[in-house]
């Protein structure tokens, strides 16, 4: 099989999943440095990965609707790729892919395909169950004759982002960052419980900082956490960019968060993650490199809300039910915090 001259990657969102694409991109670049790579990516997500070298980024503004699609098609008009890696099964992305010319159109296996995905691809990745999302995305190189055997991110962080992060978190005080909001609200833990864990960390001599985006919902969550705190943490909510958040994460020892984009950004820079999992399976969507510090109540949630153990659920089942995150107790999280601190030599 001759190496491809050009490959188009299509994964527009979300932050965590876009982070999972980076190791695949690195695999392709290492195997075929001469190949021309293009990546159709979301407008927000491009702010995180858009400065990766050797890639022609094409921005898709999903908020623009059909005009956003037409803009992508116009940008790529006249180009034809040896292969399109269609790594997003949502209907909008399947429609978007129709305007991208490619000889080989590689998509998900039938079990993971939906929203007419099978009509826009002509090859499929190997059918497997029980994979982490990053491994599933990494398998898109297999029809091309490669195997992803190493996982590397090295997402660029500008000097000014490092400088800003150093101003916010000076010195070497052990730092717990808390990113309390997921884009899926039913994955969020309650503010009072976050506050209790943050108080515990502060009493143990850790610096504690809240982080989050500028949206109204994230501001409201941060305000609720702050209102429940006896000792005010550093509040950086809405003050960072994605690059600045990467730099902050690089200076922290631990991130406390539900299943969310920042979880995977932290993992990408090597920061330990205390993930909160009840609504989602950490073995599928938890921090890829190290899940030892996560609280895992997914099986208990399956039994409580779906009447069967997690082992009997279809892989990827989400249990986003009201009250599911209440299965995670403050003591569960403090126990994992102490275990992580001990592992890091910071007990």
Tab-separated table of C-alpha atoms in Angstrom:
chain	number	residue	atom	x	y	z
A	1	UNK	CA	0.000	0.000	0.000
A	2	UNK	CA	1.564	3.284	-1.096
A	3	UNK	CA	1.614	6.151	1.408
A	4	UNK	CA	-1.136	8.741	0.945
A	5	UNK	CA	-0.134	12.164	-0.338
A	6	UNK	CA	-3.023	13.961	1.355
A	7	UNK	CA	-5.351	13.244	4.273
A	8	UNK	CA	-8.277	15.244	5.622
A	9	UNK	CA	-9.288	14.785	9.256
A	10	UNK	CA	-12.833	15.734	10.201
A	11	UNK	CA	-13.469	16.133	13.909
A	12	UNK	CA	-14.984	19.463	14.768
A	13	UNK	CA	-15.857	19.063	18.456
A	14	UNK	CA	-15.822	18.854	21.397
A	15	UNK	CA	-12.716	19.981	23.290
A	16	UNK	CA	-12.016	16.584	24.829
A	17	UNK	CA	-12.508	14.679	21.593
A	18	UNK	CA	-10.389	17.135	19.636
A	19	UNK	CA	-7.658	16.558	22.218
A	20	UNK	CA	-7.956	12.826	21.478
A	21	UNK	CA	-7.287	13.469	17.774
A	22	UNK	CA	-3.857	14.992	18.408
A	23	UNK	CA	-2.072	11.635	19.033
A	24	UNK	CA	-3.532	10.330	15.759
A	25	UNK	CA	-2.222	13.406	13.982
A	26	UNK	CA	1.221	12.800	15.510
A	27	UNK	CA	1.101	9.172	14.334
A	28	UNK	CA	0.324	10.244	10.763
A	29	UNK	CA	3.055	12.891	10.785
A	30	UNK	CA	5.662	10.457	12.119
A	31	UNK	CA	4.848	7.806	9.512
A	32	UNK	CA	4.354	10.086	6.503
A	33	UNK	CA	6.053	13.442	7.044
A	34	UNK	CA	5.568	14.294	3.381
A	35	UNK	CA	1.771	13.883	3.480
A	36	UNK	CA	-0.322	17.035	3.315
A	37	UNK	CA	-2.703	17.074	6.277
A	38	UNK	CA	-5.855	19.147	6.632
A	39	UNK	CA	-8.124	19.212	9.684
A	40	UNK	CA	-11.687	20.486	9.650
A	41	UNK	CA	-12.188	21.660	13.230
A	42	UNK	CA	-14.641	23.751	15.225
A	43	UNK	CA	-14.157	27.474	15.738
A	44	UNK	CA	-13.621	27.188	19.508
A	45	UNK	CA	-11.592	23.995	19.273
A	46	UNK	CA	-9.196	25.580	16.789
A	47	UNK	CA	-8.069	27.931	19.556
A	48	UNK	CA	-6.649	24.895	21.322
A	49	UNK	CA	-4.984	22.988	18.482
A	50	UNK	CA	-4.838	25.436	15.566
A	51	UNK	CA	-1.111	26.141	15.947
A	52	UNK	CA	-0.013	22.528	15.598
A	53	UNK	CA	2.717	22.586	12.938
A	54	UNK	CA	2.360	20.935	9.556
A	55	UNK	CA	-1.436	21.045	9.416
A	56	UNK	CA	-3.779	23.088	7.229
A	57	UNK	CA	-6.685	23.949	9.536
A	58	UNK	CA	-10.138	24.659	8.125
A	59	UNK	CA	-12.550	26.256	10.591
A	60	UNK	CA	-16.147	25.114	10.849
A	61	UNK	CA	-18.421	27.575	12.631
A	62	UNK	CA	-21.350	25.377	13.594
A	63	UNK	CA	-23.270	28.368	14.971
A	64	UNK	CA	-23.416	29.722	11.408
A	65	UNK	CA	-25.498	26.768	10.237
A	66	UNK	CA	-25.593	26.163	6.498
A	67	UNK	CA	-23.393	29.176	5.784
A	68	UNK	CA	-20.733	27.626	8.037
A	69	UNK	CA	-20.861	24.447	5.982
A	70	UNK	CA	-20.686	26.352	2.726
A	71	UNK	CA	-17.644	28.230	4.008
A	72	UNK	CA	-15.818	24.933	4.620
A	73	UNK	CA	-16.836	23.606	1.224
A	74	UNK	CA	-15.689	26.811	-0.452
A	75	UNK	CA	-12.320	26.649	1.284
A	76	UNK	CA	-11.783	23.058	0.140
A	77	UNK	CA	-13.249	23.464	-3.356
A	78	UNK	CA	-10.947	21.983	-5.976
A	79	UNK	CA	-9.025	19.873	-3.462
A	80	UNK	CA	-9.249	16.106	-3.406
A	81	UNK	CA	-7.725	13.976	-0.691
A	82	UNK	CA	-6.444	10.445	-0.837
A	83	UNK	CA	-8.344	9.781	2.377
A	84	UNK	CA	-10.948	11.473	4.569
A	85	UNK	CA	-11.022	10.368	8.201
A	86	UNK	CA	-14.638	11.051	9.182
A	87	UNK	CA	-14.301	10.847	12.970
A	88	UNK	CA	-17.630	12.394	13.973
A	89	UNK	CA	-20.932	10.608	13.556
A	90	UNK	CA	-23.337	13.487	14.251
A	91	UNK	CA	-25.724	14.287	11.414
A	92	UNK	CA	-24.290	17.782	10.965
A	93	UNK	CA	-20.777	16.382	10.539
A	94	UNK	CA	-21.978	13.671	8.178
A	95	UNK	CA	-23.590	16.341	6.003
A	96	UNK	CA	-20.461	18.489	6.238
A	97	UNK	CA	-18.340	15.614	4.954
A	98	UNK	CA	-20.356	15.412	1.731
A	99	UNK	CA	-18.633	18.555	0.456
A	100	UNK	CA	-15.120	17.134	0.973
A	101	UNK	CA	-13.657	15.287	-1.991
A	102	UNK	CA	-11.811	12.092	-1.101
A	103	UNK	CA	-11.158	8.722	-2.743
A	104	UNK	CA	-11.232	6.807	0.539
A	105	UNK	CA	-13.815	7.849	3.120
A	106	UNK	CA	-13.053	6.092	6.398
A	107	UNK	CA	-15.665	6.049	9.145
A	108	UNK	CA	-16.787	4.142	12.213
A	109	UNK	CA	-17.840	0.511	12.243
A	110	UNK	CA	-21.561	-0.188	12.003
A	111	UNK	CA	-22.086	-0.515	15.761
A	112	UNK	CA	-20.726	2.973	16.427
A	113	UNK	CA	-22.263	4.658	13.371
A	114	UNK	CA	-25.454	6.705	13.505
A	115	UNK	CA	-27.221	9.605	11.815
A	116	UNK	CA	-26.662	8.253	8.274
A	117	UNK	CA	-22.922	7.875	8.890
A	118	UNK	CA	-22.780	4.722	6.777
A	119	UNK	CA	-23.979	6.644	3.715
A	120	UNK	CA	-21.038	9.068	3.714
A	121	UNK	CA	-18.172	6.573	4.154
A	122	UNK	CA	-16.870	3.717	2.012
A	123	UNK	CA	-14.505	2.091	4.538
A	124	UNK	CA	-14.728	1.475	8.262
A	125	UNK	CA	-12.380	1.179	11.200
A	126	UNK	CA	-12.119	-2.232	12.934
A	127	UNK	CA	-15.211	-3.185	14.919
A	128	UNK	CA	-14.214	-3.262	18.579
A	129	UNK	CA	-15.975	-2.782	21.884
A	130	UNK	CA	-14.529	-1.702	25.199
A	131	UNK	CA	-12.188	0.918	23.750
A	132	UNK	CA	-11.341	4.276	25.220
A	133	UNK	CA	-12.452	7.084	22.899
A	134	UNK	CA	-8.811	8.005	22.213
A	135	UNK	CA	-8.040	4.456	21.068
A	136	UNK	CA	-11.112	4.419	18.835
A	137	UNK	CA	-9.979	7.640	17.192
A	138	UNK	CA	-6.435	6.309	16.953
A	139	UNK	CA	-7.692	3.284	15.015
A	140	UNK	CA	-8.625	5.522	12.064
A	141	UNK	CA	-5.081	5.060	10.786
A	142	UNK	CA	-5.447	1.265	10.616
A	143	UNK	CA	-7.261	1.102	7.247
A	144	UNK	CA	-4.306	3.132	5.925
A	145	UNK	CA	-1.873	0.448	7.076
A	146	UNK	CA	-0.666	2.078	10.304
A	147	UNK	CA	-1.065	1.264	13.976
A	148	UNK	CA	-1.066	3.885	16.703
A	149	UNK	CA	1.485	2.482	19.147
A	150	UNK	CA	2.487	5.697	20.917
A	151	UNK	CA	0.382	8.511	22.336
A	152	UNK	CA	1.882	11.982	22.189
A	153	UNK	CA	0.289	15.425	22.399
A	154	UNK	CA	2.851	18.253	22.705
A	155	UNK	CA	0.164	20.875	22.084
A	156	UNK	CA	1.983	24.224	21.770
A	157	UNK	CA	1.585	26.673	24.649
A	158	UNK	CA	2.639	30.285	23.899
A	159	UNK	CA	5.161	32.008	26.150
A	160	UNK	CA	2.599	34.638	27.121
A	161	UNK	CA	0.253	31.901	28.368
A	162	UNK	CA	3.025	30.428	30.512
A	163	UNK	CA	3.823	33.893	31.857
A	164	UNK	CA	0.177	34.570	32.723
A	165	UNK	CA	-0.161	31.204	34.463
A	166	UNK	CA	2.981	31.876	36.494
A	167	UNK	CA	1.494	35.193	37.662
A	168	UNK	CA	-1.683	33.451	38.814
A	169	UNK	CA	0.037	30.461	40.418
A	170	UNK	CA	3.483	31.690	41.504
A	171	UNK	CA	6.006	29.509	43.281
A	172	UNK	CA	5.788	25.796	43.886
A	173	UNK	CA	2.864	25.528	46.332
A	174	UNK	CA	0.937	22.313	45.594
A	175	UNK	CA	-2.123	23.363	43.611
A	176	UNK	CA	-5.558	21.847	43.168
A	177	UNK	CA	-7.455	23.257	40.206
A	178	UNK	CA	-11.219	22.759	40.259
A	179	UNK	CA	-13.130	22.873	36.990
A	180	UNK	CA	-16.665	22.192	38.227
A	181	UNK	CA	-18.702	22.377	35.031
A	182	UNK	CA	-19.303	19.960	32.192
A	183	UNK	CA	-21.158	20.909	29.033
A	184	UNK	CA	-23.537	18.081	30.054
A	185	UNK	CA	-25.147	19.537	33.171
A	186	UNK	CA	-26.263	16.150	34.520
A	187	UNK	CA	-22.575	15.232	34.878
A	188	UNK	CA	-22.017	18.110	37.315
A	189	UNK	CA	-21.480	17.534	41.029
A	190	UNK	CA	-23.219	19.772	43.562
A	191	UNK	CA	-21.477	23.017	44.582
A	192	UNK	CA	-21.513	22.271	48.327
A	193	UNK	CA	-19.598	19.044	47.788
A	194	UNK	CA	-16.983	20.752	45.653
A	195	UNK	CA	-16.601	23.341	48.409
A	196	UNK	CA	-16.111	20.664	51.066
A	197	UNK	CA	-13.285	19.028	49.121
A	198	UNK	CA	-11.702	22.394	48.397
A	199	UNK	CA	-11.785	23.259	52.105
A	200	UNK	CA	-10.081	19.956	52.871
A	201	UNK	CA	-7.336	20.614	50.319
A	202	UNK	CA	-6.781	24.130	51.679
A	203	UNK	CA	-6.525	22.787	55.241
A	204	UNK	CA	-3.865	20.371	53.982
A	205	UNK	CA	-1.793	23.305	52.742
A	206	UNK	CA	-2.752	23.202	49.089
A	207	UNK	CA	-3.485	26.253	46.992
A	208	UNK	CA	-6.964	25.928	45.469
A	209	UNK	CA	-8.161	27.690	42.315
A	210	UNK	CA	-11.465	27.612	40.446
A	211	UNK	CA	-11.290	27.592	36.657
A	212	UNK	CA	-13.932	27.629	33.952
A	213	UNK	CA	-15.109	29.320	30.813
A	214	UNK	CA	-16.923	32.647	30.396
A	215	UNK	CA	-20.417	31.235	29.826
A	216	UNK	CA	-23.267	32.246	32.105
A	217	UNK	CA	-23.757	28.661	33.291
A	218	UNK	CA	-20.097	28.264	34.262
A	219	UNK	CA	-20.142	31.607	36.062
A	220	UNK	CA	-23.261	30.543	37.944
A	221	UNK	CA	-21.683	27.251	38.984
A	222	UNK	CA	-18.520	29.023	40.134
A	223	UNK	CA	-20.574	31.513	42.148
A	224	UNK	CA	-22.479	28.681	43.811
A	225	UNK	CA	-19.219	26.936	44.742
A	226	UNK	CA	-17.750	30.173	46.086
A	227	UNK	CA	-20.870	30.835	48.159
A	228	UNK	CA	-20.449	27.444	49.824
A	229	UNK	CA	-16.742	27.969	50.610
A	230	UNK	CA	-15.721	29.177	54.067
A	231	UNK	CA	-12.263	30.060	52.759
A	232	UNK	CA	-12.334	31.782	49.375
A	233	UNK	CA	-10.206	30.089	46.719
A	234	UNK	CA	-8.552	31.887	43.838
A	235	UNK	CA	-11.274	32.458	41.239
A	236	UNK	CA	-9.996	32.375	37.659
A	237	UNK	CA	-13.358	31.543	36.087
A	238	UNK	CA	-13.713	33.263	32.727
A	239	UNK	CA	-10.252	34.808	32.918
A	240	UNK	CA	-8.273	32.308	30.882
A	241	UNK	CA	-8.173	31.148	27.288
A	242	UNK	CA	-7.761	27.536	26.233
A	243	UNK	CA	-4.013	28.075	25.909
A	244	UNK	CA	-3.844	29.801	29.289
A	245	UNK	CA	-5.789	26.914	30.800
A	246	UNK	CA	-3.242	24.471	29.400
A	247	UNK	CA	-0.512	26.533	31.050
A	248	UNK	CA	-2.409	26.633	34.364
A	249	UNK	CA	-2.908	22.884	34.234
A	250	UNK	CA	0.801	22.427	33.624
A	251	UNK	CA	1.550	24.279	36.868
A	252	UNK	CA	-1.001	22.354	38.958
A	253	UNK	CA	-0.545	18.976	40.597
A	254	UNK	CA	-4.180	17.852	40.415
A	255	UNK	CA	-7.420	18.747	38.634
A	256	UNK	CA	-10.830	18.001	40.163
A	257	UNK	CA	-13.521	17.858	37.481
A	258	UNK	CA	-16.442	15.870	36.099
A	259	UNK	CA	-16.171	14.260	32.651
A	260	UNK	CA	-15.297	17.369	30.616
A	261	UNK	CA	-12.894	18.945	28.144
A	262	UNK	CA	-10.496	20.219	30.845
A	263	UNK	CA	-10.118	16.624	32.071
A	264	UNK	CA	-8.533	15.656	28.768
A	265	UNK	CA	-6.521	18.857	28.466
A	266	UNK	CA	-5.011	18.120	31.891
A	267	UNK	CA	-4.179	14.599	30.827
A	268	UNK	CA	-2.509	15.936	27.680
A	269	UNK	CA	-0.069	18.044	29.717
A	270	UNK	CA	0.610	15.281	32.240
A	271	UNK	CA	-1.402	16.637	35.176
A	272	UNK	CA	-3.156	14.108	37.397
A	273	UNK	CA	-6.951	14.124	37.263
A	274	UNK	CA	-9.423	13.426	40.042
A	275	UNK	CA	-12.341	12.706	37.760
A	276	UNK	CA	-15.921	12.352	38.961
A	277	UNK	CA	-17.662	9.513	37.128
A	278	UNK	CA	-21.171	8.248	37.650
A	279	UNK	CA	-22.964	9.433	34.523
A	280	UNK	CA	-20.187	8.165	32.229
A	281	UNK	CA	-17.772	5.246	32.163
A	282	UNK	CA	-14.217	6.325	33.050
A	283	UNK	CA	-12.807	3.381	31.111
A	284	UNK	CA	-14.303	4.864	27.961
A	285	UNK	CA	-14.069	8.601	28.531
A	286	UNK	CA	-11.932	9.180	31.610
A	287	UNK	CA	-8.400	10.631	31.606
A	288	UNK	CA	-6.580	8.388	29.151
A	289	UNK	CA	-3.148	8.053	30.739
A	290	UNK	CA	-4.013	7.526	34.400
A	291	UNK	CA	-7.429	6.842	35.902
A	292	UNK	CA	-6.213	5.770	39.346
A	293	UNK	CA	-7.359	8.993	41.002
A	294	UNK	CA	-10.892	8.981	39.600
A	295	UNK	CA	-14.004	8.228	41.618
A	296	UNK	CA	-15.911	5.550	39.719
A	297	UNK	CA	-19.592	5.118	40.583
A	298	UNK	CA	-20.611	4.090	37.071
A	299	UNK	CA	-21.518	0.510	37.975
A	300	UNK	CA	-23.524	1.658	40.992
A	301	UNK	CA	-25.320	4.161	38.746
A	302	UNK	CA	-26.110	1.433	36.222
A	303	UNK	CA	-27.638	-0.771	38.901
A	304	UNK	CA	-29.536	2.090	40.546
A	305	UNK	CA	-30.886	3.856	37.459
A	306	UNK	CA	-30.935	1.158	34.753
A	307	UNK	CA	-31.445	-1.985	36.827
A	308	UNK	CA	-28.408	-3.874	35.586
A	309	UNK	CA	-24.628	-3.900	36.139
A	310	UNK	CA	-22.382	-1.810	33.930
A	311	UNK	CA	-21.013	-5.006	32.371
A	312	UNK	CA	-24.432	-5.615	30.775
A	313	UNK	CA	-24.764	-2.134	29.253
A	314	UNK	CA	-23.881	-1.298	25.676
A	315	UNK	CA	-20.394	0.212	25.620
A	316	UNK	CA	-20.648	3.977	25.726
A	317	UNK	CA	-23.998	4.093	27.529
A	318	UNK	CA	-24.389	7.378	29.394
A	319	UNK	CA	-26.425	7.467	32.584
A	320	UNK	CA	-27.247	11.157	32.566
A	321	UNK	CA	-30.129	11.037	35.017
A	322	UNK	CA	-31.117	13.618	37.648
A	323	UNK	CA	-29.364	12.729	40.889
A	324	UNK	CA	-26.850	10.317	39.395
A	325	UNK	CA	-23.851	12.406	40.491
A	326	UNK	CA	-25.167	12.407	44.066
A	327	UNK	CA	-23.863	8.841	44.259
A	328	UNK	CA	-20.399	10.410	44.675
A	329	UNK	CA	-19.866	11.340	48.325
A	330	UNK	CA	-17.455	13.950	49.633
A	331	UNK	CA	-15.518	11.237	51.468
A	332	UNK	CA	-15.064	9.322	48.176
A	333	UNK	CA	-13.370	12.338	46.646
A	334	UNK	CA	-11.275	13.191	49.693
A	335	UNK	CA	-9.995	9.606	49.762
A	336	UNK	CA	-8.845	9.885	46.136
A	337	UNK	CA	-7.356	13.319	46.814
A	338	UNK	CA	-5.292	11.895	49.671
A	339	UNK	CA	-4.214	8.933	47.568
A	340	UNK	CA	-3.084	11.233	44.752
A	341	UNK	CA	-1.303	13.549	47.177
A	342	UNK	CA	0.547	10.596	48.693
A	343	UNK	CA	1.534	9.335	45.245
A	344	UNK	CA	2.875	12.789	44.396
A	345	UNK	CA	4.793	12.984	47.663
A	346	UNK	CA	2.560	15.818	48.882
A	347	UNK	CA	0.583	14.096	51.625
